[in-house]
Short mmCIF file of C-alpha atoms in Angstrom, two decimals:
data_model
loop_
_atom_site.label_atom_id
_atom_site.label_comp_id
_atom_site.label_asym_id
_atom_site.label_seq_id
_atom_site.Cartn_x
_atom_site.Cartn_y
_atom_site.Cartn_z
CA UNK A 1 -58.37 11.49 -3.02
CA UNK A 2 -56.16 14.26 -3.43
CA UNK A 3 -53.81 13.43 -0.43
CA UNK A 4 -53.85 9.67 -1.69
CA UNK A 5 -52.48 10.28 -4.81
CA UNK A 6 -49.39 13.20 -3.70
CA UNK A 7 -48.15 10.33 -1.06
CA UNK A 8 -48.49 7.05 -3.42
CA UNK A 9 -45.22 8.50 -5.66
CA UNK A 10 -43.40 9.72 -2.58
CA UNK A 11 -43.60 6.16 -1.18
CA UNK A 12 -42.60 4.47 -4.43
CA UNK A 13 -39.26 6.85 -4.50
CA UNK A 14 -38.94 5.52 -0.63
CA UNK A 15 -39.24 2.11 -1.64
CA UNK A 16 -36.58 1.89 -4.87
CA UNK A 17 -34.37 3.64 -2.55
CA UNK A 18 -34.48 1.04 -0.14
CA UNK A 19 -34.35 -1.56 -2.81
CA UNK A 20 -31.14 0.29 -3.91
CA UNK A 21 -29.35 0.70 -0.75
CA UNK A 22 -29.99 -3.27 -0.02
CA UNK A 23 -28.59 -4.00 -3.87
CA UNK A 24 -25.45 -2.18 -3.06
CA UNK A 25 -25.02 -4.00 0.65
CA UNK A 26 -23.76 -2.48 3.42
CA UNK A 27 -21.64 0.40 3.54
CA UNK A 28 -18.07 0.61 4.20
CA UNK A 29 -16.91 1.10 7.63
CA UNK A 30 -15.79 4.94 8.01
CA UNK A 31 -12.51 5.62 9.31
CA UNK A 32 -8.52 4.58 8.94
CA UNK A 33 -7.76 0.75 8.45
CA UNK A 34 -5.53 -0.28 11.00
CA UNK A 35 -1.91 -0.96 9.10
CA UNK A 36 -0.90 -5.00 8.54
CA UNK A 37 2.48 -3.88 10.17
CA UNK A 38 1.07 -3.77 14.00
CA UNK A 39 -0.47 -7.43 13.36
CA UNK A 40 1.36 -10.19 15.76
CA UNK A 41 1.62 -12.14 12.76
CA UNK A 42 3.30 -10.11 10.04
CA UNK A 43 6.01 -8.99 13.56
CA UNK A 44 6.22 -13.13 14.02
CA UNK A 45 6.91 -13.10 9.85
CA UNK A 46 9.24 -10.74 9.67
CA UNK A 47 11.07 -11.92 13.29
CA UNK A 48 11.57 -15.34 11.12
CA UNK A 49 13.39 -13.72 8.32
CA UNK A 50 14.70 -11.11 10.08
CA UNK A 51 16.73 -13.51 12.13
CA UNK A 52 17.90 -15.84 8.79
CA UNK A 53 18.91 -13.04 7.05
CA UNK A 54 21.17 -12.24 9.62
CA UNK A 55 22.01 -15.95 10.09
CA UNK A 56 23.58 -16.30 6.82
CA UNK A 57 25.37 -12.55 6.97
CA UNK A 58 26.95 -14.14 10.21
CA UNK A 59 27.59 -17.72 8.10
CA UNK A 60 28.47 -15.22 4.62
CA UNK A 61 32.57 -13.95 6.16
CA UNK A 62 33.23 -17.34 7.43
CA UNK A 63 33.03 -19.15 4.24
CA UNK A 64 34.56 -16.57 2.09
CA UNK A 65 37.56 -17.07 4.64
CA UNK A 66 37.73 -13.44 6.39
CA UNK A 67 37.55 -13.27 9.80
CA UNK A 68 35.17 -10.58 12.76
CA UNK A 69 31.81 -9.95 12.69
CA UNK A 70 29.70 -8.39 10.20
CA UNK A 71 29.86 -4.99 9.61
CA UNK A 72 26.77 -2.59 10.43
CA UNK A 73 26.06 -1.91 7.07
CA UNK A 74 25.74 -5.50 5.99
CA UNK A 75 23.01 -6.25 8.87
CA UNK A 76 21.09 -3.37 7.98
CA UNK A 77 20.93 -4.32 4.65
CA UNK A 78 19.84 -7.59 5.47
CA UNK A 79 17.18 -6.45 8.00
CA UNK A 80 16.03 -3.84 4.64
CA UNK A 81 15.65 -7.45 2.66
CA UNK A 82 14.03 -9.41 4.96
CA UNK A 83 11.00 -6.29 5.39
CA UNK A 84 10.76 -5.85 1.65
CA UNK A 85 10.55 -10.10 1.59
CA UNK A 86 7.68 -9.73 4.59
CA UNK A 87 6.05 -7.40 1.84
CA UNK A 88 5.78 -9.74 -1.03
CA UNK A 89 6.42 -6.91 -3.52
CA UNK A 90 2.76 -5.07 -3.05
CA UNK A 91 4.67 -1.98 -2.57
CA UNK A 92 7.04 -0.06 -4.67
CA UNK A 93 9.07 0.12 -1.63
CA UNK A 94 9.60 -2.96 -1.60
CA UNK A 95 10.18 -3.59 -5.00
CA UNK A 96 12.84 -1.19 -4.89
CA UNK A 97 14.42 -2.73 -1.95
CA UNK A 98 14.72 -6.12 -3.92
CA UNK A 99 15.82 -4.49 -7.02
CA UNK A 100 18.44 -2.29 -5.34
CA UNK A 101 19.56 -5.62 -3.64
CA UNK A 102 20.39 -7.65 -6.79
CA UNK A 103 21.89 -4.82 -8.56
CA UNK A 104 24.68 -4.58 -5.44
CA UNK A 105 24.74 -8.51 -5.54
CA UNK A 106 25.56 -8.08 -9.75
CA UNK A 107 28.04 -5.57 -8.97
CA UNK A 108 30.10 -7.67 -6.33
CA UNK A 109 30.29 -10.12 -8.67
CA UNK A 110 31.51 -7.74 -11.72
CA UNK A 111 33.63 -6.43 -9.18
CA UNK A 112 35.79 -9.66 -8.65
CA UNK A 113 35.77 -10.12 -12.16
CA UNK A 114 37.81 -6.41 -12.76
CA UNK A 115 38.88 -3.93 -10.56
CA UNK A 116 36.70 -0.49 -11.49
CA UNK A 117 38.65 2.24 -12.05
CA UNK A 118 38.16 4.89 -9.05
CA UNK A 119 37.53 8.60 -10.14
CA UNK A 120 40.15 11.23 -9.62
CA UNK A 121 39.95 13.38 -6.58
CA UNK A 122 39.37 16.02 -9.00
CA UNK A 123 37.04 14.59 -11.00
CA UNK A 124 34.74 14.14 -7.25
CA UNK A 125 35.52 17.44 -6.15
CA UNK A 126 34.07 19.00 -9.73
CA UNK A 127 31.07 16.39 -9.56
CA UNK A 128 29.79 17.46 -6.07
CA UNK A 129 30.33 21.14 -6.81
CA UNK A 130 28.34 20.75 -9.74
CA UNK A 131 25.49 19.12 -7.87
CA UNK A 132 25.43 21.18 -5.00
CA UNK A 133 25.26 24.34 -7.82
CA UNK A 134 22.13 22.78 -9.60
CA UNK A 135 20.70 21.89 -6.03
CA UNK A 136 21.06 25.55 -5.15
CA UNK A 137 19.37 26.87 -7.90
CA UNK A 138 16.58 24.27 -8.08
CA UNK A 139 15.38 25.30 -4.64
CA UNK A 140 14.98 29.02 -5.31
CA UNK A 141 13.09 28.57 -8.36
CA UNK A 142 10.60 25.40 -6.79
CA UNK A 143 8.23 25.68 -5.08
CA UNK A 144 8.27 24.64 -1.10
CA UNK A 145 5.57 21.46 -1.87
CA UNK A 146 7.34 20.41 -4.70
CA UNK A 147 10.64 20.95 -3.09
CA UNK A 148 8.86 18.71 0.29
CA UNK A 149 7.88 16.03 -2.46
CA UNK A 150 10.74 15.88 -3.60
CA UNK A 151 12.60 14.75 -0.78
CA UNK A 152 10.38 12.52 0.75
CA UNK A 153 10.71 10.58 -2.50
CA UNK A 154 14.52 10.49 -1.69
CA UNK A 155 13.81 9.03 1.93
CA UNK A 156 11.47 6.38 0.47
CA UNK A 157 13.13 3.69 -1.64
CA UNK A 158 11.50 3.61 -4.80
CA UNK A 159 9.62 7.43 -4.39
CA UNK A 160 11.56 9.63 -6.94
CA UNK A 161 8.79 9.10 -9.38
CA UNK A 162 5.93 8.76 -7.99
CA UNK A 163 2.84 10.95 -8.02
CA UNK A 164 2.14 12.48 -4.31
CA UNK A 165 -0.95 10.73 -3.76
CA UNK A 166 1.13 7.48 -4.12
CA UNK A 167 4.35 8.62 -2.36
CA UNK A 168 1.96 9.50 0.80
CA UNK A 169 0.57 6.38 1.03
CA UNK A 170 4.01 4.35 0.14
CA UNK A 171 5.49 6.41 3.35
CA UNK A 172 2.65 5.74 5.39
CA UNK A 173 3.52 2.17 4.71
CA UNK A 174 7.10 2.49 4.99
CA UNK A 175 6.84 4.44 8.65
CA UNK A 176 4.70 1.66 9.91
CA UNK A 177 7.01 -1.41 8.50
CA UNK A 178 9.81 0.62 9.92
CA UNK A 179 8.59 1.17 13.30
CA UNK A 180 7.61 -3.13 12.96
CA UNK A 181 11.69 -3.60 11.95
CA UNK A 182 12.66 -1.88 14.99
CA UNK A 183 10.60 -3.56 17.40
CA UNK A 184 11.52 -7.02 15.98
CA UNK A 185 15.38 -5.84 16.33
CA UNK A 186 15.23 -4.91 19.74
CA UNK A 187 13.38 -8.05 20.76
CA UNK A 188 16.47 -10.13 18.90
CA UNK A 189 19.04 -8.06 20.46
CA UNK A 190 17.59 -8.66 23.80
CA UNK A 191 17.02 -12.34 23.23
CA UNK A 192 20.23 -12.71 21.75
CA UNK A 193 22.23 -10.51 24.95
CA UNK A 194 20.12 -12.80 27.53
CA UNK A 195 21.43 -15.74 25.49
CA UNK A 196 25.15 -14.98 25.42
CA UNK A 197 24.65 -13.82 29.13
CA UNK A 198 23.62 -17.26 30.27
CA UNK A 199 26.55 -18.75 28.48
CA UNK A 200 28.92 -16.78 29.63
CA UNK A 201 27.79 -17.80 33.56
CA UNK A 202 27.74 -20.98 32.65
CA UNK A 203 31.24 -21.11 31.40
CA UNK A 204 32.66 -19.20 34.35
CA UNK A 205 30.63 -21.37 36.75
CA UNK A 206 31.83 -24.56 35.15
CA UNK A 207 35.48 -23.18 35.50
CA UNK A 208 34.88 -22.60 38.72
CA UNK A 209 33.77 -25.99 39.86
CA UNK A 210 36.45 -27.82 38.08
CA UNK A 211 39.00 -25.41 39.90
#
């Protein structure tokens, strides 16, 4: 009787804790999630945009009436667009990229509108030595995390303000859509070199012939 009634409340704590665990369902899987960025469908995304973005940069000098190619700056800028587009604003680095993009887009148009007054050469000299004094003597007194935080938050748009648990993340993000950018730039270079290398045979073969 005795050893009847010690095990009937040891199986009743067995069986609500069964009960329980089926209640809460499965667990989670243990382990890193594997990032969106090495999917063949967000590189097939951001390949779309990647390549109209740099479609209408090459269409942009044309129509304004200036003549060459587009500078490095404005492709990079346009590949920077087209990744924060790919990621629909979830991140703040993308969100940043966006914002930073329409405030340069306002600016070129205040621009044309009136010519901004350029500082003095000694009014730049005087600005940078006063940064690079307060830069100076906000590293000796921070300490070497902070210091660490603090520029990774200048590396990753949209960091400066974030708390580290966040900015670790956002860069862990960032890395992986930036390793996705370069792959998808090096596969349009390459399509676009093996393109323009078959024209140019073309042409010379056609000349050629009619030689």
């Amino acid at each position: 009787m005795a050893s009847t009634s010690s095990s009937t409340p040891a199986a009743e704590v067995e069986e609500r804790g069964r009960k329980r665990k089926r209640a809460d369902g499965p667990e989670p899987a243990t382990g890193p999630r594997p990032s969106k960025w090495r999917t063949r469908r967000e590189h097939e995304i951001y390949s779309f945009k990647l390549f109209e973005a740099i479609r209408l940069v090459r269409a942009g000098p044309s129509t304004a009436g200036a003549a060459g190619p587009p500078s490095g700056r404005a492709v990079r800028e346009a590949a920077d667009r087209a990744l924060a587009v790919a990621a629909r604003g979830r991140t703040h680095w993308s969100r940043a990229i966006l914002a930073s993009s329409r405030r340069r887009i306002q600016a070129v148009r205040r621009a044309r509108l009136r010519a901004p007054a350029s500082p003095s050469p000694r009014h730049r000299a005087a600005a940078s030595a006063s940064a690079s004094t307060s830069a100076t003597g906000e590293g000796a007194s921070t300490p070497p995390l902070v210091r660490s935080a603090r520029v990774l938050g200048r590396l990753v748009p949209g960091g400066r303000r974030l708390p580290f648990p966040t900015l670790l993340e956002e860069t862990t993000d960032y890395i992986a859509a930036l390793e996705m950018q370069i792959r998808a730039m090096t596969a349009l270079a390459e399509a676009l070199s093996a393109i323009s290398a078959t024209n140019s045979s073309s042409s010379t073969g056609a000349g050629s012939s009619s030689s």
